Coordinates of C-alpha atoms in Angstrom, one line a residue:
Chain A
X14 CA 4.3 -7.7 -4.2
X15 CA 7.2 -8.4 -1.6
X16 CA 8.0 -6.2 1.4
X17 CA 11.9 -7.0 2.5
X18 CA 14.3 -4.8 5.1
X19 CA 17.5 -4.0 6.0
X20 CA 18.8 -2.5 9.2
X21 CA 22.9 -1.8 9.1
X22 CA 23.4 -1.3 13.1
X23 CA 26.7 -1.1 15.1
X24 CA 26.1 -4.5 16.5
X25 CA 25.2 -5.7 12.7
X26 CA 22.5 -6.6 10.3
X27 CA 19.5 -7.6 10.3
X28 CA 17.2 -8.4 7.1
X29 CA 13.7 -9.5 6.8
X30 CA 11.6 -10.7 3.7
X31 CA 8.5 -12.4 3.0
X32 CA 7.7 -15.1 0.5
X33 CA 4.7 -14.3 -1.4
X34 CA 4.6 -14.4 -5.3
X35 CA 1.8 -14.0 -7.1
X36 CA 1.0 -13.6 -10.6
X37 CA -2.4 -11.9 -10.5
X38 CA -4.4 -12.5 -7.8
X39 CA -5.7 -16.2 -8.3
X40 CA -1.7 -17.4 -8.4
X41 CA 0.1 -17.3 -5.6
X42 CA 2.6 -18.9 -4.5
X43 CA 5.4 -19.1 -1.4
X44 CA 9.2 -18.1 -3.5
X45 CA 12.1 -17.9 -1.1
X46 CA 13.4 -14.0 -1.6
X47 CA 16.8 -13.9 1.1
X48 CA 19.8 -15.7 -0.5
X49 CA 22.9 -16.1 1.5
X50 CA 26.6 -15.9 0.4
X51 CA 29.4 -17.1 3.0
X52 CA 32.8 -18.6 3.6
X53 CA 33.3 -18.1 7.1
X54 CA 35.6 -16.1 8.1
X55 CA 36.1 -14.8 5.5
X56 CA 32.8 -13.0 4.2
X57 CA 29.0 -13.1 4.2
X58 CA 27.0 -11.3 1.8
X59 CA 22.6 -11.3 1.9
X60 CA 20.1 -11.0 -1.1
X61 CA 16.9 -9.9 -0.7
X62 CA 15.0 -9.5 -3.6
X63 CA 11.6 -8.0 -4.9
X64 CA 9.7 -8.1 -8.3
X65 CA 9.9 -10.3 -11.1
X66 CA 10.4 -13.9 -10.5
X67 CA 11.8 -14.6 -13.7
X68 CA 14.1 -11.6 -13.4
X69 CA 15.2 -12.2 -9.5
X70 CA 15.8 -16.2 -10.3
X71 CA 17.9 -15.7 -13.5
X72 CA 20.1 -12.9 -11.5
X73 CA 20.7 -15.7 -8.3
X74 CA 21.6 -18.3 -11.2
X75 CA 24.1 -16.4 -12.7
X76 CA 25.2 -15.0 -9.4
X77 CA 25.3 -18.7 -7.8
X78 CA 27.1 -20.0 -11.2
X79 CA 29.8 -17.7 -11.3
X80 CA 30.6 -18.4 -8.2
X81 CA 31.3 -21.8 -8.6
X82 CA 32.7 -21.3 -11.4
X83 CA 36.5 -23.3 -10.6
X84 CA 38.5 -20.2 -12.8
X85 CA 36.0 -17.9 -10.8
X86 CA 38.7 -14.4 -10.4
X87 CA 37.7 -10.9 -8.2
X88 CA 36.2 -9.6 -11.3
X89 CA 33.9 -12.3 -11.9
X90 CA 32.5 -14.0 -8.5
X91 CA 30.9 -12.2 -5.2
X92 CA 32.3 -14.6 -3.4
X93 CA 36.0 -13.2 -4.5
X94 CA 35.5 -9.8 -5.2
X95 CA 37.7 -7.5 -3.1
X96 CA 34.9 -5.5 -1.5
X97 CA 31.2 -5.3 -0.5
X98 CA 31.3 -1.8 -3.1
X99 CA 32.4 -4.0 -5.9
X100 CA 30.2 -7.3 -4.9
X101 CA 27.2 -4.4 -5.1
X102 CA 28.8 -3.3 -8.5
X103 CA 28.8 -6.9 -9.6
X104 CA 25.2 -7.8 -9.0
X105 CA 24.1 -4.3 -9.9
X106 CA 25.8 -5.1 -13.5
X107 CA 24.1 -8.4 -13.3
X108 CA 20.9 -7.3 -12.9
X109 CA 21.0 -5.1 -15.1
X110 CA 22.4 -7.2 -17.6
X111 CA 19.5 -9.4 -17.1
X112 CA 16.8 -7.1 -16.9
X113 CA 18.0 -5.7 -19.9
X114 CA 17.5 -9.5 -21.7
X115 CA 14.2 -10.0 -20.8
X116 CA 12.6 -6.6 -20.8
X117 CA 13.5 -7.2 -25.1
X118 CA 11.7 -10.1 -25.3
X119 CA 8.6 -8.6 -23.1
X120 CA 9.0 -5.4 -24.8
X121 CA 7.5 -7.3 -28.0
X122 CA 4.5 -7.9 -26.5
X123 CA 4.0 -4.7 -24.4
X124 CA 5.1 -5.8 -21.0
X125 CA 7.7 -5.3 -18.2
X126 CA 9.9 -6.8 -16.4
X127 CA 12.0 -5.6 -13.5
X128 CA 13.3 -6.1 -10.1
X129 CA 15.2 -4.4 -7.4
X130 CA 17.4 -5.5 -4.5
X131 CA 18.7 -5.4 -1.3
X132 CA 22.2 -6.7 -0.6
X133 CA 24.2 -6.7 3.0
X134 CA 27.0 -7.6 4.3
X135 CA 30.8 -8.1 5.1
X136 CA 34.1 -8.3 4.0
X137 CA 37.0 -9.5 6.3
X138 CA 38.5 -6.1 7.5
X139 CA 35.8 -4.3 5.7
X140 CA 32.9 -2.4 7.3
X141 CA 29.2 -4.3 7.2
X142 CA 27.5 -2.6 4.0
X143 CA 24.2 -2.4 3.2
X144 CA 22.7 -1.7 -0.3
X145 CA 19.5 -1.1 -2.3
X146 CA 20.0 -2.1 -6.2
X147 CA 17.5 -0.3 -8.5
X148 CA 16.1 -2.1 -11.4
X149 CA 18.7 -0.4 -13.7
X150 CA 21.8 -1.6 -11.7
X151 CA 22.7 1.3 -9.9
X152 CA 22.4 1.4 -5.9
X153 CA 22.1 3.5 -2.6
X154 CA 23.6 2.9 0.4
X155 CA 22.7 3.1 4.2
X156 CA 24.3 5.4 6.4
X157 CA 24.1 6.9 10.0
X158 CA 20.9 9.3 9.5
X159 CA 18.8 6.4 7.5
X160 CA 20.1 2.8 9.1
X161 CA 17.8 1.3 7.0
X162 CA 16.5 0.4 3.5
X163 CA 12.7 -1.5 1.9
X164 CA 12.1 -2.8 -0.7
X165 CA 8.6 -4.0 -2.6
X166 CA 5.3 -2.4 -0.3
X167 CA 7.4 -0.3 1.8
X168 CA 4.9 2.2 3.1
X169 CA 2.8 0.4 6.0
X170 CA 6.0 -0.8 7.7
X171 CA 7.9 2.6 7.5
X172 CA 6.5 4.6 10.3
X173 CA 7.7 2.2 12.8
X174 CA 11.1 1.7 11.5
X175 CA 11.2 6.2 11.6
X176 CA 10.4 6.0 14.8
X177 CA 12.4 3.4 16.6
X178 CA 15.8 2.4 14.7
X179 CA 19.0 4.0 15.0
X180 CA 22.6 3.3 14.3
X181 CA 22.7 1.8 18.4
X182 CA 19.6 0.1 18.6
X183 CA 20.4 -3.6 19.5
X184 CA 19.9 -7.0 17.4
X185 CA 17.4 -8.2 19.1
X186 CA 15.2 -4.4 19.5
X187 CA 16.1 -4.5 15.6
X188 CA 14.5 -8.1 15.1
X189 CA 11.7 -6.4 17.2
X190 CA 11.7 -3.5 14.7
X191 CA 11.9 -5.4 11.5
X192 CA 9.1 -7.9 13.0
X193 CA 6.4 -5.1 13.7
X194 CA 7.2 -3.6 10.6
X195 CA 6.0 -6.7 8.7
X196 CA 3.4 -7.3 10.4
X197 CA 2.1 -3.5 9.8
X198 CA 2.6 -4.7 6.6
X199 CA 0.9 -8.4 6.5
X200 CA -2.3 -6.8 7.8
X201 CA -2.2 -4.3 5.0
X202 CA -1.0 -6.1 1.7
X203 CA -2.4 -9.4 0.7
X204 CA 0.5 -9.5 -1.7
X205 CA 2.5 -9.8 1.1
X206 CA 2.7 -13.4 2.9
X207 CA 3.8 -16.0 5.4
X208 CA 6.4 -17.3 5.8
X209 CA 8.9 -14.8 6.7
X210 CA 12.6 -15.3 6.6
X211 CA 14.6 -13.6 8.9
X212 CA 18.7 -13.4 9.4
X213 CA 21.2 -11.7 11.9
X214 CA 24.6 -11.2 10.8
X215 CA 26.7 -9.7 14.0
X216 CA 29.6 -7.5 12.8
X217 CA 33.1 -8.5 12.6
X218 CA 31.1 -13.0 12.7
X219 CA 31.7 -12.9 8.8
X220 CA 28.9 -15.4 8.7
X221 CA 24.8 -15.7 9.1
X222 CA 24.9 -15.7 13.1
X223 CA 21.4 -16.3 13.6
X224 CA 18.4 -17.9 10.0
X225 CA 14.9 -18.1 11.1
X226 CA 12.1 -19.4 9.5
X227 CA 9.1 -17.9 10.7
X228 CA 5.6 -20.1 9.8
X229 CA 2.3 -19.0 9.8
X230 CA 1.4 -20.4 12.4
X231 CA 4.5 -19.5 14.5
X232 CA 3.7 -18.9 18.2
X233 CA 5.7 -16.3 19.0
X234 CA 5.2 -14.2 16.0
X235 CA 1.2 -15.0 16.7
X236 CA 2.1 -13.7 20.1
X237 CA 4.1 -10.6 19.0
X238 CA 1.6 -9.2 16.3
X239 CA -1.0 -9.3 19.4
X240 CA 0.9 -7.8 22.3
X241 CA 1.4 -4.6 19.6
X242 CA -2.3 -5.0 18.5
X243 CA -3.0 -4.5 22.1
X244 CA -0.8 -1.9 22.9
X245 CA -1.5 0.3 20.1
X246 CA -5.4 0.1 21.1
X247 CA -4.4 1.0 24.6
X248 CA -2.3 3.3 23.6
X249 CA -4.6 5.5 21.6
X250 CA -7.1 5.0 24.6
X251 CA -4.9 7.0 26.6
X252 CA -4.0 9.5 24.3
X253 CA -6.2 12.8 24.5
X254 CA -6.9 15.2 22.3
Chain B
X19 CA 0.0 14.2 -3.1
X20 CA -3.0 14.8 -0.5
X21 CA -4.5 12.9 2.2
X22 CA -8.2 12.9 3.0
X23 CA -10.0 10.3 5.4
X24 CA -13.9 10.0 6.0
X25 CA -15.8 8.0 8.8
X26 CA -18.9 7.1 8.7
X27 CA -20.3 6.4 12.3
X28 CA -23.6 5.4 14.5
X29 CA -23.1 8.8 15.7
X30 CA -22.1 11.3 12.7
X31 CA -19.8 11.7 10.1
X32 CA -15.9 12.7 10.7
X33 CA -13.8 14.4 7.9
X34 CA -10.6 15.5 8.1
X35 CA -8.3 16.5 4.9
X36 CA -4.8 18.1 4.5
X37 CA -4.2 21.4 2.7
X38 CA -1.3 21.1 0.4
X39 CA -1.2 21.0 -3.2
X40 CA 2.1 20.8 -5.7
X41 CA 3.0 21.0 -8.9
X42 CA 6.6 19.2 -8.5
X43 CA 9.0 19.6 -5.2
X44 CA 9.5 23.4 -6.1
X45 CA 6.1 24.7 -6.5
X46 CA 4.2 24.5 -3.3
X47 CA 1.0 26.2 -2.3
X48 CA -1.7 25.7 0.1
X49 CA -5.6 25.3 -1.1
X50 CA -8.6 24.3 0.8
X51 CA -9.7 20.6 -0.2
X52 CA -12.7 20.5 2.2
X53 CA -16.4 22.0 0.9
X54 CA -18.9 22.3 2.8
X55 CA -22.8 22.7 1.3
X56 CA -25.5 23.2 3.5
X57 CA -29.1 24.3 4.2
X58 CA -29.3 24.0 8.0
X59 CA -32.3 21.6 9.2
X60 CA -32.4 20.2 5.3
X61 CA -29.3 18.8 4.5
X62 CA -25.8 19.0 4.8
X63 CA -23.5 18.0 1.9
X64 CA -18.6 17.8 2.1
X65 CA -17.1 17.3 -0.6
X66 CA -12.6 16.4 0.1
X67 CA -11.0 16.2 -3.1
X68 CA -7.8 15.2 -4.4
X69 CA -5.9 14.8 -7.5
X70 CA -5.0 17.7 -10.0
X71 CA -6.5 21.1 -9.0
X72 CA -7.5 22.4 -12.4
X73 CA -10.1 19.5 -12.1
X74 CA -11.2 19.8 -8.5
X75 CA -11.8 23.3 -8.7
X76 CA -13.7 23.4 -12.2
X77 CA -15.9 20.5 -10.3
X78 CA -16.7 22.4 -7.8
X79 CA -17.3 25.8 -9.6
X80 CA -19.6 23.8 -11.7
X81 CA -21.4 22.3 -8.9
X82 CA -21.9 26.2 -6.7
X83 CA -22.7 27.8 -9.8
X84 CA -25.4 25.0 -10.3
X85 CA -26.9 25.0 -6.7
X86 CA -26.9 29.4 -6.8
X87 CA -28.7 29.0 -10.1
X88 CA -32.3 30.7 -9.4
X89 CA -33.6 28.0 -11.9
X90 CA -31.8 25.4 -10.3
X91 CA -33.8 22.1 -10.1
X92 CA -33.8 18.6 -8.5
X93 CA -32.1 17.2 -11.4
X94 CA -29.1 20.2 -11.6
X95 CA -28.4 21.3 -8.2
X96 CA -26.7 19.1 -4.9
X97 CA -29.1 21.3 -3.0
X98 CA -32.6 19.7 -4.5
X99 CA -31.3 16.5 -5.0
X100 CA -34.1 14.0 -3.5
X101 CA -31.3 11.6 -1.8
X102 CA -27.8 11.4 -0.8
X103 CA -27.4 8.7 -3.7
X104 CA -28.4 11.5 -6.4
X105 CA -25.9 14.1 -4.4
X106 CA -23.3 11.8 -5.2
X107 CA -24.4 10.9 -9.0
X108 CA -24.3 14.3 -10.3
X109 CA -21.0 14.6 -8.4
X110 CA -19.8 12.0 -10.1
X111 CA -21.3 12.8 -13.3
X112 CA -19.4 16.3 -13.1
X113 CA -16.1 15.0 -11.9
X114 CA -16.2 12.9 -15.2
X115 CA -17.1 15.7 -17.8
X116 CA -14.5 17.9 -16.6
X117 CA -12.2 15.1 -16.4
X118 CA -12.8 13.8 -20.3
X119 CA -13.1 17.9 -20.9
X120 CA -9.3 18.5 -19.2
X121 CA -8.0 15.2 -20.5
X122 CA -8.8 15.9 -23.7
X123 CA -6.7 18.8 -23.8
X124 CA -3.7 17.7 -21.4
X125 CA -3.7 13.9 -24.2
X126 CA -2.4 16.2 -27.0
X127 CA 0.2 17.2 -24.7
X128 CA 0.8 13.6 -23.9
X129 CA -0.3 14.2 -20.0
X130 CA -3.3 13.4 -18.1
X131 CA -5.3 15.1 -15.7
X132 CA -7.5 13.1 -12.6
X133 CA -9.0 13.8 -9.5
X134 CA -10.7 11.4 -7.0
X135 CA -13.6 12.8 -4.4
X136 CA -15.1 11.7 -0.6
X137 CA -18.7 12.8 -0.8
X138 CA -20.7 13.1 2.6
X139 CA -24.0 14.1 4.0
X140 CA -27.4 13.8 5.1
X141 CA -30.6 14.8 4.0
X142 CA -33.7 15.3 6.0
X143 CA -35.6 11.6 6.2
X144 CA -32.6 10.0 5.0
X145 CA -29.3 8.6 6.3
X146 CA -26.6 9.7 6.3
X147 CA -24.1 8.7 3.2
X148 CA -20.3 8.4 2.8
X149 CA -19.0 8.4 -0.4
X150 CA -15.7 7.5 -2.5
X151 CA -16.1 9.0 -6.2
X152 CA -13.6 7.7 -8.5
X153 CA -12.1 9.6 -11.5
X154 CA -14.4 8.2 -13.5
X155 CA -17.2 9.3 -11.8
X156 CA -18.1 5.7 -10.9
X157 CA -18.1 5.5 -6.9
X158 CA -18.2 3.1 -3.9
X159 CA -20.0 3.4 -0.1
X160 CA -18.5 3.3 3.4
X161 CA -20.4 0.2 5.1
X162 CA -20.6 -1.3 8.5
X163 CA -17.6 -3.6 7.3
X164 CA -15.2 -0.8 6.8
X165 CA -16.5 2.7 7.9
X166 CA -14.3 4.5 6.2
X167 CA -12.8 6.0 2.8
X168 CA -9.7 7.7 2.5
X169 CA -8.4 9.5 -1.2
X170 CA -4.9 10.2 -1.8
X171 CA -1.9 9.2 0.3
X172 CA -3.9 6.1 2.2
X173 CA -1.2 3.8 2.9
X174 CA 0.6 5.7 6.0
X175 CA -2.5 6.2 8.0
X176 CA -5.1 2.9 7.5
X177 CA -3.4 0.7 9.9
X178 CA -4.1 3.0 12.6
X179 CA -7.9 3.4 11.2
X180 CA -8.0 -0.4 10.5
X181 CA -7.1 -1.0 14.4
X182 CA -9.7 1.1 15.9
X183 CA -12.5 2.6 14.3
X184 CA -16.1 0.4 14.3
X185 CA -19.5 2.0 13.6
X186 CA -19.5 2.5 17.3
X187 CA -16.8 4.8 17.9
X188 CA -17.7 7.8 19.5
X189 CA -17.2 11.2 17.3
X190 CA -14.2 12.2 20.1
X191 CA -12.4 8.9 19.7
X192 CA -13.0 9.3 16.0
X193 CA -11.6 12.8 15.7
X194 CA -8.6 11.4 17.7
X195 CA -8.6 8.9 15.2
X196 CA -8.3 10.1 11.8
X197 CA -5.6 12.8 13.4
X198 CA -3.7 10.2 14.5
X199 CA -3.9 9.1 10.6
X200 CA -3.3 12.3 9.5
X201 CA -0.2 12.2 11.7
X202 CA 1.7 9.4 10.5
X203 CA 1.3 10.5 7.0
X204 CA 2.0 14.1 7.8
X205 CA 5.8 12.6 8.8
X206 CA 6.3 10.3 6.0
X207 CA 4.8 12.0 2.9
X208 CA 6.3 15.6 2.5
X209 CA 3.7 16.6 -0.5
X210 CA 0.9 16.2 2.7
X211 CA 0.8 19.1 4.7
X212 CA -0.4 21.1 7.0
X213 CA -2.9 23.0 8.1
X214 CA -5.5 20.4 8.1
X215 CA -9.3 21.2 8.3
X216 CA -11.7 18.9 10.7
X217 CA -15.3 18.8 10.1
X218 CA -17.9 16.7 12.2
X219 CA -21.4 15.8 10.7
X220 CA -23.5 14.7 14.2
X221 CA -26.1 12.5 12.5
X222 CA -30.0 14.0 11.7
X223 CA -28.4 17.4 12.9
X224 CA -28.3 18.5 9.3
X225 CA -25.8 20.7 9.8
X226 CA -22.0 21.3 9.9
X227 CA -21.5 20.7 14.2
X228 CA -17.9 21.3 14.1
X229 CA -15.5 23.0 12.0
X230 CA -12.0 23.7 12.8
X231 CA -8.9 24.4 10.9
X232 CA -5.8 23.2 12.7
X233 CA -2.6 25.1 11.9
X234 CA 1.4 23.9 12.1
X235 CA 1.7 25.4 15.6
X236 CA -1.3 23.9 16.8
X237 CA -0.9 23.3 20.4
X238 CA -3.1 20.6 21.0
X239 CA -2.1 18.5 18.0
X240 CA 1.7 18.8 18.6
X241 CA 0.7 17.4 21.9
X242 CA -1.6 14.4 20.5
X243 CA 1.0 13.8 17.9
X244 CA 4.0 14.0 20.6
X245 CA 2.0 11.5 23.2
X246 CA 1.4 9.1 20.1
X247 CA 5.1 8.7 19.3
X248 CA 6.1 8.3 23.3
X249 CA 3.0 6.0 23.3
X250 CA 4.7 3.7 20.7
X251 CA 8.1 3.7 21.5
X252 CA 7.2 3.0 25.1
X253 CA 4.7 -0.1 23.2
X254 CA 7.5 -1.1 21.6
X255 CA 9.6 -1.5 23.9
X256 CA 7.4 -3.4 26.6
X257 CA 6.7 -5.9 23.8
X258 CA 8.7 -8.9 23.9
X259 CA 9.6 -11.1 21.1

């Protein structure tokens, strides 16, 4: 499982995702799932991706390779398409494409593959977009009423994101948000794991403005996941009923 | 969808269980999932269910008509029953005969038909006994470890139960507890709904101590559930990261 969030905000973006891959239970391993896209200036674009390794890996490959490709043209690279609607067009296409590919080979032997993703960003005098990318290529997009979007084990950190994010919150209340949220989610999920990556992209910067590693054993993470721990207890000490 | 929770504590058992039942987004309706059994100073027996209706309810004809049987014996009726543990294997046993008996009707239709139930009581001389009976009429018991079982929509409300029950919670901190459960799944699961029904099991009374049936405009719990979400906003914002 994976658990990775968006939040579009007036003041920007901010995106979350763990690192935990496992197949089955007794194989688990840590799998960067946030890819970053830039040419300052110019334009960033975010990845976040849940489900199949194999499908998620192959997408970023062809993604990363068409980019670099020297006779890469608007139709064919992310990193020249003419908006942040037609970059989630192209890796919609792509991973459908590719889930399409290996779904027929796993198909002959009765299994699945499939993957879904999260992709943010901005284009230079563009708006910041923010979009979820179903399995089958097509996508949803943020707006003003729902600021946000999961993907993976979305249902432990949801409650907190309903109650506290809106279109004005600020980066760092949002980094707050996106933290608590997780850890809901750690405590919940063993599928879910440490590391987390997290990454700030102010609007109008047209580039990652802030890429954090958090580590297991990261203090003020440690120090974050108890504060709420403690205040939710007090909290429901004071409440009566 | 449904949500039911159980806790089994030093001082009594705690039930709480949402009322709605659908059959898709258009087709609505609201049915008791809470049944109480008792024989006041011998034992008391709740059954919460979940899962598709046409199972639950056949279960649980089945198991009245077999307890108002004038010929009913230890073996056939949760009345006679010499432990909790036998309560809850002819439970189970019934839960999987109508299951196989439903399924087997629903396969030629290519569907499927499940139900999962939270089985609690005491009988006189015993402890008491929480419950989980799976669809397959196999089941599992609340412990000391984790005092509690919930059926249906879990995910929403276990951190809360996670963070604060123990054996040793009072039955008024519990009550506040599993509503507080109740709550955050009530806001992001629309196929759980009100009214809820409460019931609290005080342990060797042998009898239902407290019923209540708690409906949409219920004063007090709009009030609970409005102190929570001002309780962890203002968390949330004293936290710093």
């Amino acid at each position: 499982m994976t658990y990775c969030v968006g939040l579009l905000l007036d003041a920007g973006i901010v995106l979350l995702s763990d690192t935990r891959t496992n197949a089955g239970l007794d194989n688990i391993s840590t799998y960067r799932k946030m890819f970053t896209f830039e040419e300052p200036g110019e334009r960033v674009i975010a990845i976040l991706t849940a489900g199949s390794l194999s499908v998620t890996q192959t997408v970023l490959a062809r993604l990363t390779e068409a980019a670099e490709d020297p006779d890469a043209s608007e139709t064919t690279s992310i990193l020249k398409a003419p908006s942040m609607l037609r970059v989630a067009q192209m890796i919609g296409s792509t991973l459908s494409d590719v889930t399409a590919e290996i779904s027929g080979r796993m198909n002959r032997m009765s299994q699945s593959a499939s993957a879904s993703l999260i992709v943010a960003g901005q284009r230079k005098g563009g708006p910041m977009r923010l979009f979820l990318i179903y399995k089958e290529g097509n996508f949803i997009e943020a707006t003003r009423d729902t600021p946000y979007l999961q993907i993976g084990e979305h249902k432990y950190g949801k409650p907190i994101l309903d109650r506290v994010v809106t279109p004005e919150t600020s980066l760092m209340d949002a980094q707050k948000a996106v933290l608590l949220s997780m850890d809901s989610t750690l405590r919940s999920n063993l599928s879910v794991g440490m590391p987390l990556d997290l990454c700030v992209i102010e609007c109008d910067g047209l580039k990652v403005s802030q890429r954090r590693r958090i580590e297991p054993e990261d203090p003020q993470f440690s120090k974050m996941s108890k504060a709420w721990s403690e205040a939710l207890r007090r909290a429901y000490t004071e409440i009566e009923i």
